[in-house]
Coordinates of N, CA, C and O in Angstrom, one line a residue:
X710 N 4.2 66.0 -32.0 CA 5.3 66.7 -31.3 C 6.6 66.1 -31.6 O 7.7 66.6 -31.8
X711 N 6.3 64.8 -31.5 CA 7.7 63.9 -31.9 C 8.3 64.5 -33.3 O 9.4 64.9 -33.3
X712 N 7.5 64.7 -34.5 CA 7.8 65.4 -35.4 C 8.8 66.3 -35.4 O 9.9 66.4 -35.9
X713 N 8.0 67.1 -34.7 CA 8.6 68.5 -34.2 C 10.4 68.4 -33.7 O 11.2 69.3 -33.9
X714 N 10.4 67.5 -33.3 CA 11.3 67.9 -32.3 C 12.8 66.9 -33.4 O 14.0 67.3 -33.3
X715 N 12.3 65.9 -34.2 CA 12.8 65.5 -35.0 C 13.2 66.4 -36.4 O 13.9 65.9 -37.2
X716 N 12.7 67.6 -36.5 CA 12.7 68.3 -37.7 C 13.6 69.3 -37.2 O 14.5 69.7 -38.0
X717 N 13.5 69.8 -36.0 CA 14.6 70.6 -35.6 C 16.2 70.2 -35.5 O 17.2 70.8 -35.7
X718 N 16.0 68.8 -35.2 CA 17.4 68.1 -35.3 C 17.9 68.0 -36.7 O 19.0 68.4 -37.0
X719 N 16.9 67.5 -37.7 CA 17.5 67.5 -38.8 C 17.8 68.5 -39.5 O 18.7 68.3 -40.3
X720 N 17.0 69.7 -39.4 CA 17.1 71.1 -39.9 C 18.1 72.4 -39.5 O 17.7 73.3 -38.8
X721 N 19.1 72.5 -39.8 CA 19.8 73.8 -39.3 C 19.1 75.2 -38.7 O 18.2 75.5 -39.4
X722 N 19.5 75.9 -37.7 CA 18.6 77.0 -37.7 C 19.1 77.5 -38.1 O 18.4 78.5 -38.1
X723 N 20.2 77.8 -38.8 CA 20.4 78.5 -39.8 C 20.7 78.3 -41.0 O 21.7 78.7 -41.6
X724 N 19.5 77.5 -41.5 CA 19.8 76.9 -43.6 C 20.5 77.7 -43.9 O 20.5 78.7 -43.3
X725 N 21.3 77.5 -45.0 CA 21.5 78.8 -45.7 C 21.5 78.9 -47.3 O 22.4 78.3 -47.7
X726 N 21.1 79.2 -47.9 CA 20.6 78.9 -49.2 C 21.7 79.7 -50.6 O 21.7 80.9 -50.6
X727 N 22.4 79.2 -51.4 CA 23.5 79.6 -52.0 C 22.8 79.3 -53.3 O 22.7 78.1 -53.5
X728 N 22.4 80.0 -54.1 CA 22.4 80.0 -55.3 C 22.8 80.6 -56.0 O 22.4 81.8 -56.1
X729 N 23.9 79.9 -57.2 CA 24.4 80.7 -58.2 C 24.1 80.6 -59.3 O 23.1 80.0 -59.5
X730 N 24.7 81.0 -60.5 CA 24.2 80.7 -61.5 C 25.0 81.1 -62.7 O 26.0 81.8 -62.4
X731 N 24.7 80.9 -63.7 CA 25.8 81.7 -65.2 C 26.0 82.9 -64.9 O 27.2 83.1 -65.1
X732 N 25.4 83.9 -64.5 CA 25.2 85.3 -64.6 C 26.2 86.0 -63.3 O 26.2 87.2 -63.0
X733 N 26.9 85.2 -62.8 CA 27.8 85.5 -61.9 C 27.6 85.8 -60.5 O 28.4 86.4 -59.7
X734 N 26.2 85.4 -60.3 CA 25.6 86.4 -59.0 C 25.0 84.9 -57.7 O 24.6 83.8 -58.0
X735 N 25.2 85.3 -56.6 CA 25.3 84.4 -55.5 C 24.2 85.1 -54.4 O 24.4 86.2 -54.2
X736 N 23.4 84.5 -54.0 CA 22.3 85.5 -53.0 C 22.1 84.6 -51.7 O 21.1 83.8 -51.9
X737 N 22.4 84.5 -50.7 CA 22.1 83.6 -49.8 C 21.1 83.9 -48.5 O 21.3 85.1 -48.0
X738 N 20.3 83.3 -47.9 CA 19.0 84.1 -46.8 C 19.2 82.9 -46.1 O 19.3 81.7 -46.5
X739 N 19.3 83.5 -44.4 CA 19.3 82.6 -43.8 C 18.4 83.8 -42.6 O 18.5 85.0 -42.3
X740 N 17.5 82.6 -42.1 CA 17.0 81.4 -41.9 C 16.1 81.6 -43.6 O 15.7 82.5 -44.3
X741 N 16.1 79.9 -43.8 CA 15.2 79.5 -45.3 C 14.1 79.2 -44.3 O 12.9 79.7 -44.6
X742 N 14.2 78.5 -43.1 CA 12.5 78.0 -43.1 C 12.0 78.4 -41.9 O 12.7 78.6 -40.9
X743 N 10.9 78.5 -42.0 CA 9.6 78.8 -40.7 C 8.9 77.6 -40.7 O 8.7 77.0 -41.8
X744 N 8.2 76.9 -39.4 CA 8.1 76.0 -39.3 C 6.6 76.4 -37.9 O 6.7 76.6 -36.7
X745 N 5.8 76.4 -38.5 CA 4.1 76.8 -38.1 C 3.5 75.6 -37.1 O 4.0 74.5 -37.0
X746 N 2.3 76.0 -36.4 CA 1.4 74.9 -36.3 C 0.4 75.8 -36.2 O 0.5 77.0 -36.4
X747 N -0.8 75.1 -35.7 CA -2.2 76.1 -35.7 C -2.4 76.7 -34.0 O -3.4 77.1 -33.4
X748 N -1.3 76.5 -33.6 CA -1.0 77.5 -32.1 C -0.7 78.6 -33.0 O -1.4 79.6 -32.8
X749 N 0.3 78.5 -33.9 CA 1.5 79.9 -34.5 C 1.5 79.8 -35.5 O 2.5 79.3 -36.0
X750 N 0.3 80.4 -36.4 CA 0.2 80.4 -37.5 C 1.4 80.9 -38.3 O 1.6 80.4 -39.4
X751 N 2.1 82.0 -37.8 CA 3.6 82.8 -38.5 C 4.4 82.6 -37.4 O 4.2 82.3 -36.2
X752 N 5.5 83.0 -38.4 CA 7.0 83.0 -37.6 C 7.3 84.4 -37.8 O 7.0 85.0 -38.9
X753 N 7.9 85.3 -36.5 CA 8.2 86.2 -36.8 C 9.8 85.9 -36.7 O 10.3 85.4 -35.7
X754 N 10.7 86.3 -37.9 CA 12.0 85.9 -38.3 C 12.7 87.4 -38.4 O 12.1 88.4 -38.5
X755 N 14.1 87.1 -38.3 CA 14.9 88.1 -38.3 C 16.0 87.4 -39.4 O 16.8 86.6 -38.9
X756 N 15.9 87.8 -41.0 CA 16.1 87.2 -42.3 C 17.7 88.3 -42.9 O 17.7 89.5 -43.1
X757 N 18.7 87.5 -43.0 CA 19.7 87.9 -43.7 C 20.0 88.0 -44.5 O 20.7 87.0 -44.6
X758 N 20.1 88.8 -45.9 CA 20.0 88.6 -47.0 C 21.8 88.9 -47.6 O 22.4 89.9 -47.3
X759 N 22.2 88.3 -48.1 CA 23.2 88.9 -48.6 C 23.6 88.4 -50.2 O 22.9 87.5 -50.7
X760 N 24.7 89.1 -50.9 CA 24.6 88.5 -52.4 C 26.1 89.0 -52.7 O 26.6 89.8 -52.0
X761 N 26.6 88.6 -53.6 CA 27.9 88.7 -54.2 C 27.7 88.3 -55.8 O 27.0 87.4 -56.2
X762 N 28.6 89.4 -56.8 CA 28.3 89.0 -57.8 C 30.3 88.9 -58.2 O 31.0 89.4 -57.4
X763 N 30.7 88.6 -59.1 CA 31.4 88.7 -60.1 C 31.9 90.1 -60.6 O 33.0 90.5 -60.7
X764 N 30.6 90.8 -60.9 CA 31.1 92.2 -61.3 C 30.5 93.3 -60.6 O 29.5 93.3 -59.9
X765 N 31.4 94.3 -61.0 CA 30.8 95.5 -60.4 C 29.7 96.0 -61.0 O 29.7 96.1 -62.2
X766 N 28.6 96.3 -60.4 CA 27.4 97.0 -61.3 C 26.3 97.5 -60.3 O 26.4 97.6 -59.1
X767 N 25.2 97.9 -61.2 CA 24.1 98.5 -60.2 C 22.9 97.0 -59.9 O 22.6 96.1 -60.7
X768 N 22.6 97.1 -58.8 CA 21.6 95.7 -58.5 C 20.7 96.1 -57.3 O 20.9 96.9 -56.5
X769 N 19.9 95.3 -57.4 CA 18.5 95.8 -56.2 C 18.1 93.9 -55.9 O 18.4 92.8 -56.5
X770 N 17.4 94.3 -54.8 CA 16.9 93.4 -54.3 C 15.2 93.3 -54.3 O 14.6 94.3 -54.0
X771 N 14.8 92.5 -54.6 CA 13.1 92.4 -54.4 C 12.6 91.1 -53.3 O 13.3 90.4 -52.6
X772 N 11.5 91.1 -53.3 CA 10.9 89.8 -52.4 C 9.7 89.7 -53.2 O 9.6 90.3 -54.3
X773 N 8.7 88.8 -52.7 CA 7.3 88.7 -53.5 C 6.4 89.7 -52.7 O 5.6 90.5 -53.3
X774 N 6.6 89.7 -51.4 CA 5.6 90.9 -50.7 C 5.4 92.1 -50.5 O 4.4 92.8 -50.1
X775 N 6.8 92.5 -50.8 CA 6.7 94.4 -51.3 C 6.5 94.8 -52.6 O 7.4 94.2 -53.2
X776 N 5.9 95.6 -53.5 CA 6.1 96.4 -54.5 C 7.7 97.3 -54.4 O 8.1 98.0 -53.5
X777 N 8.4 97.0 -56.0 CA 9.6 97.4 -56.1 C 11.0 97.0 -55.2 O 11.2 96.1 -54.4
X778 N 11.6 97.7 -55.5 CA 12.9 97.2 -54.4 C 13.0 97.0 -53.2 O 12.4 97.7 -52.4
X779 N 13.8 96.1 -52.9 CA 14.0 96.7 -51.4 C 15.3 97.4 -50.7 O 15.5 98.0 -49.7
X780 N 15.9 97.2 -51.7 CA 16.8 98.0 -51.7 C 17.8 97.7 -52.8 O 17.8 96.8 -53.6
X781 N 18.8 98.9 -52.8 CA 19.6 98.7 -54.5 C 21.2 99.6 -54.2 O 21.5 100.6 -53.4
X782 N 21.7 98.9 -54.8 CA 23.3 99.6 -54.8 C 24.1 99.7 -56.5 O 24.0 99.1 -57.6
X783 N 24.6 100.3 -56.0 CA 25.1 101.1 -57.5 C 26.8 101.1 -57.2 O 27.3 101.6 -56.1
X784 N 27.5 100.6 -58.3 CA 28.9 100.3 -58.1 C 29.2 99.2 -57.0 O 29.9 99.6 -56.2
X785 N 28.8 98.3 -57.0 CA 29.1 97.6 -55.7 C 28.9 96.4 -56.4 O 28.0 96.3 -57.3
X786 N 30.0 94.9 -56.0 CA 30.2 93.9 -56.0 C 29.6 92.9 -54.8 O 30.1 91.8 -54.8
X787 N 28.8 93.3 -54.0 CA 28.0 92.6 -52.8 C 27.5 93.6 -52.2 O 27.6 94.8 -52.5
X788 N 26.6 93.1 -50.7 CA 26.0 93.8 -50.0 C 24.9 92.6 -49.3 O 24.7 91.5 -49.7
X789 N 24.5 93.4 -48.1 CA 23.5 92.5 -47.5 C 22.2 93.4 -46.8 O 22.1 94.6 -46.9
X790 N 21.6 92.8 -46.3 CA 20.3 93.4 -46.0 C 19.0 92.8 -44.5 O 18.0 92.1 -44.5
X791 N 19.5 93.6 -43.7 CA 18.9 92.6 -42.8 C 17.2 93.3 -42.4 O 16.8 94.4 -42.2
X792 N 16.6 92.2 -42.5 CA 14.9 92.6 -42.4 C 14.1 91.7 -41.8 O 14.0 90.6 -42.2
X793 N 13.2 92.4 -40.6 CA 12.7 91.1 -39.5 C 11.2 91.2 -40.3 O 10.9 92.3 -40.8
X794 N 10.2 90.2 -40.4 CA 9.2 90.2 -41.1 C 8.5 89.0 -40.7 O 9.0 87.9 -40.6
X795 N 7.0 89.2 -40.3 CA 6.4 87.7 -39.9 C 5.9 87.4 -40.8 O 5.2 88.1 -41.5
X796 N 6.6 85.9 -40.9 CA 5.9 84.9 -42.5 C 4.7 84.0 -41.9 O 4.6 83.5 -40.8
X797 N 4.0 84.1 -43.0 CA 2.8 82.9 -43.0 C 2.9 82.4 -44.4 O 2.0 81.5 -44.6
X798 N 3.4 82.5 -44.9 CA 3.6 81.5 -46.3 C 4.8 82.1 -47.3 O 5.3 83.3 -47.4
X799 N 5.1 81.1 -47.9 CA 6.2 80.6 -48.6 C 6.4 82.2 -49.9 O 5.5 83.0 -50.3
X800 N 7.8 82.3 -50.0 CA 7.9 83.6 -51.1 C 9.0 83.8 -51.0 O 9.6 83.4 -50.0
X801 N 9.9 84.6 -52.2 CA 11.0 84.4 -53.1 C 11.7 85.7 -52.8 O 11.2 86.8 -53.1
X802 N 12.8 85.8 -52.3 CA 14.0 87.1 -52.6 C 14.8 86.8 -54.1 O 15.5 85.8 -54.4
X803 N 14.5 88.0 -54.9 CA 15.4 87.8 -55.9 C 16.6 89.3 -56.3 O 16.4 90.4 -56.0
X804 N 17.8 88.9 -57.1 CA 18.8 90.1 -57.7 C 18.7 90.6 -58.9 O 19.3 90.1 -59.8
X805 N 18.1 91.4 -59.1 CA 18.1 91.9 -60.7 C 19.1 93.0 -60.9 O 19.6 93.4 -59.9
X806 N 19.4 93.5 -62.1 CA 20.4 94.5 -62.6 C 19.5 95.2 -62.9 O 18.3 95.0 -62.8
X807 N 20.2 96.6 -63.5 CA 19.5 97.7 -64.3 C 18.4 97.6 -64.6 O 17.5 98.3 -64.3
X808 N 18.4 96.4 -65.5 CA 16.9 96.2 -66.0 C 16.2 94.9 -65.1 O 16.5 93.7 -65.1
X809 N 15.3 95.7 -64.1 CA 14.4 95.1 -63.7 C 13.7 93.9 -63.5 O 13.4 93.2 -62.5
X810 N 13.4 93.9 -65.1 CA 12.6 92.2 -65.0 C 13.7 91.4 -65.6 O 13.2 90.3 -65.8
X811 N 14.4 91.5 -65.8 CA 15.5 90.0 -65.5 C 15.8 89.7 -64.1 O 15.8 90.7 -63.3
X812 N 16.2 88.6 -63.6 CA 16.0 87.9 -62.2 C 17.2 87.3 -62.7 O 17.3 86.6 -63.7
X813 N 18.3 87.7 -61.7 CA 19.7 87.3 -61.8 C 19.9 86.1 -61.1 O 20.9 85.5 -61.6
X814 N 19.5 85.5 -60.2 CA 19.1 84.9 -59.2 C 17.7 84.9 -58.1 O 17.1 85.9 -57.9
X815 N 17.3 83.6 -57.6 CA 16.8 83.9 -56.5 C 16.3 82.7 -55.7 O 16.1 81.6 -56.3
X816 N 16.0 82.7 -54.5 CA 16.3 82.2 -52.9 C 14.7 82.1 -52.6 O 13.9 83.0 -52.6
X817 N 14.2 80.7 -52.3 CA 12.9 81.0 -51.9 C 13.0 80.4 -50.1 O 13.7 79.5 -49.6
X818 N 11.9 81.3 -49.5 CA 11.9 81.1 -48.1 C 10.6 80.0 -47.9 O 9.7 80.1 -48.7
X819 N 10.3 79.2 -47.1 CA 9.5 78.2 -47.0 C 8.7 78.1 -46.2 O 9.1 77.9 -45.1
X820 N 7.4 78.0 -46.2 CA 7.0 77.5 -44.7 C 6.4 76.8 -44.0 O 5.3 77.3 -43.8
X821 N 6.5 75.7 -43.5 CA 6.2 73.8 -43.3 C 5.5 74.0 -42.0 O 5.9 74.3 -40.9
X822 N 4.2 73.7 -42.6 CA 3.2 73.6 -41.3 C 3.3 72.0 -40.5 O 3.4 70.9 -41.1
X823 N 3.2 72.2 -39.7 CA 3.0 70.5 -38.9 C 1.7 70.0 -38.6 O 1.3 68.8 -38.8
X824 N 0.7 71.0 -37.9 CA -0.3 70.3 -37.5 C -1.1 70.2 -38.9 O -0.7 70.8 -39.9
X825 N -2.4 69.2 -38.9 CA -3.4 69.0 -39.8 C -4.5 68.8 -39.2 O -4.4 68.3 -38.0
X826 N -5.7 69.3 -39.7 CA -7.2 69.0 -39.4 C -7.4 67.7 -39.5 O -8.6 67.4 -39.6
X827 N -6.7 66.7 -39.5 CA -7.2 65.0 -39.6 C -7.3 64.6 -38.2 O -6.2 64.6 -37.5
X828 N -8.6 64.3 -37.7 CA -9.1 64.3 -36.2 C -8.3 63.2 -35.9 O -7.8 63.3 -34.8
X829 N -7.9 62.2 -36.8 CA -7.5 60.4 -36.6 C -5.7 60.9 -35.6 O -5.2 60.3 -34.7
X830 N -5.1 62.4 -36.5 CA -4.0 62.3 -35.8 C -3.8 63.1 -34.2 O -2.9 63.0 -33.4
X831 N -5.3 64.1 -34.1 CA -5.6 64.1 -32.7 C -5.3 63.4 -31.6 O -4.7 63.9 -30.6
X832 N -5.5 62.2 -31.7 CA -6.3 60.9 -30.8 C -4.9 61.0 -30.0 O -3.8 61.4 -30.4
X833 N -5.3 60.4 -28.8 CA -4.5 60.0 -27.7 C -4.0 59.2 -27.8 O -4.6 58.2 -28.0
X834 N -2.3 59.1 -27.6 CA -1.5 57.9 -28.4 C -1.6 56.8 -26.6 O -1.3 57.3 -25.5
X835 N -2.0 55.5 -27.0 CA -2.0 54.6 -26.4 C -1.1 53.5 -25.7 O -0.6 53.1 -26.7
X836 N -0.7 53.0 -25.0 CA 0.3 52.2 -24.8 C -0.4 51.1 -24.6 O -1.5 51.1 -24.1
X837 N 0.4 49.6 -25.3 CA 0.0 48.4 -25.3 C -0.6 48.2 -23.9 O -1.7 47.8 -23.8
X838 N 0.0 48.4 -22.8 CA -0.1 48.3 -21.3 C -1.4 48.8 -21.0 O -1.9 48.4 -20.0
X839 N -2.0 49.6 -21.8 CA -3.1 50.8 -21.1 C -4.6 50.0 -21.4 O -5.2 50.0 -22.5
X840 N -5.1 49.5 -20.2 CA -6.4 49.0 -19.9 C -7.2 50.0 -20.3 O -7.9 49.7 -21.2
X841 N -7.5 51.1 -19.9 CA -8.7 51.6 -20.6 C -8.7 51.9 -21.2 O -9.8 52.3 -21.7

């Protein structure tokens, strides 16, 4: 629990993930992480997608868990995309152009489990003071 409560301090709830690259294109998703235990196996998140490029052109959006786009704009220099989805594991938004399988960019979402099956970190934490 102590974990827990130390990972939230150190973690923004709202990461934001900026990646650019040669190709002129910027894609940013916030929240990046989901943060599990075996109470809550997923997070159900409400995920911001936005992107900006350099030029005008046609571009789409993918993830790893839908087949095809998820959405796509034509003439346009940005745009964003908001979509609530419960994660249970880790997977990638990316920006392609016209042609498809090039990957202009892309943003991976994360998902950091805390508890573990090791019985040893079960155990009841003790204090020096404590006779039984």
């Amino acid at each position: 629990m102590r974990l827990l409560v130390l990972l939230v301090f150190l973690i923004p709830a709202t990461a934001v993930a900026d990646e650019a690259d040669d190709k002129g294109m910027q894609l940013s998703v916030k929240p990046r992480l989901c943060v599990t235990d075996n109470r809550n196996p997923s997070c159900d998140m409400s995920l911001l997608v936005t992107w900006r490029s350099i030029t005008t052109g046609y571009y789409c959006l993918f993830n790893d868990i839908v087949d095809g786009p998820l959405r796509c704009w034509n003439d346009d220099q940005s745009g964003q995309l908001n979509e609530d989805r419960s994660v249970t594991q880790n997977f990638s938004y990316w920006m392609t152009g016209a042609a498809f399988n090039e990957r202009l960019t892309e943003v991976r979402v994360e998902v950091l489990r805390l508890d573990t099956d090791d019985r040893r970190r079960r155990r009841r934490a003790r204090h020096v003071w404590d006779i039984n």
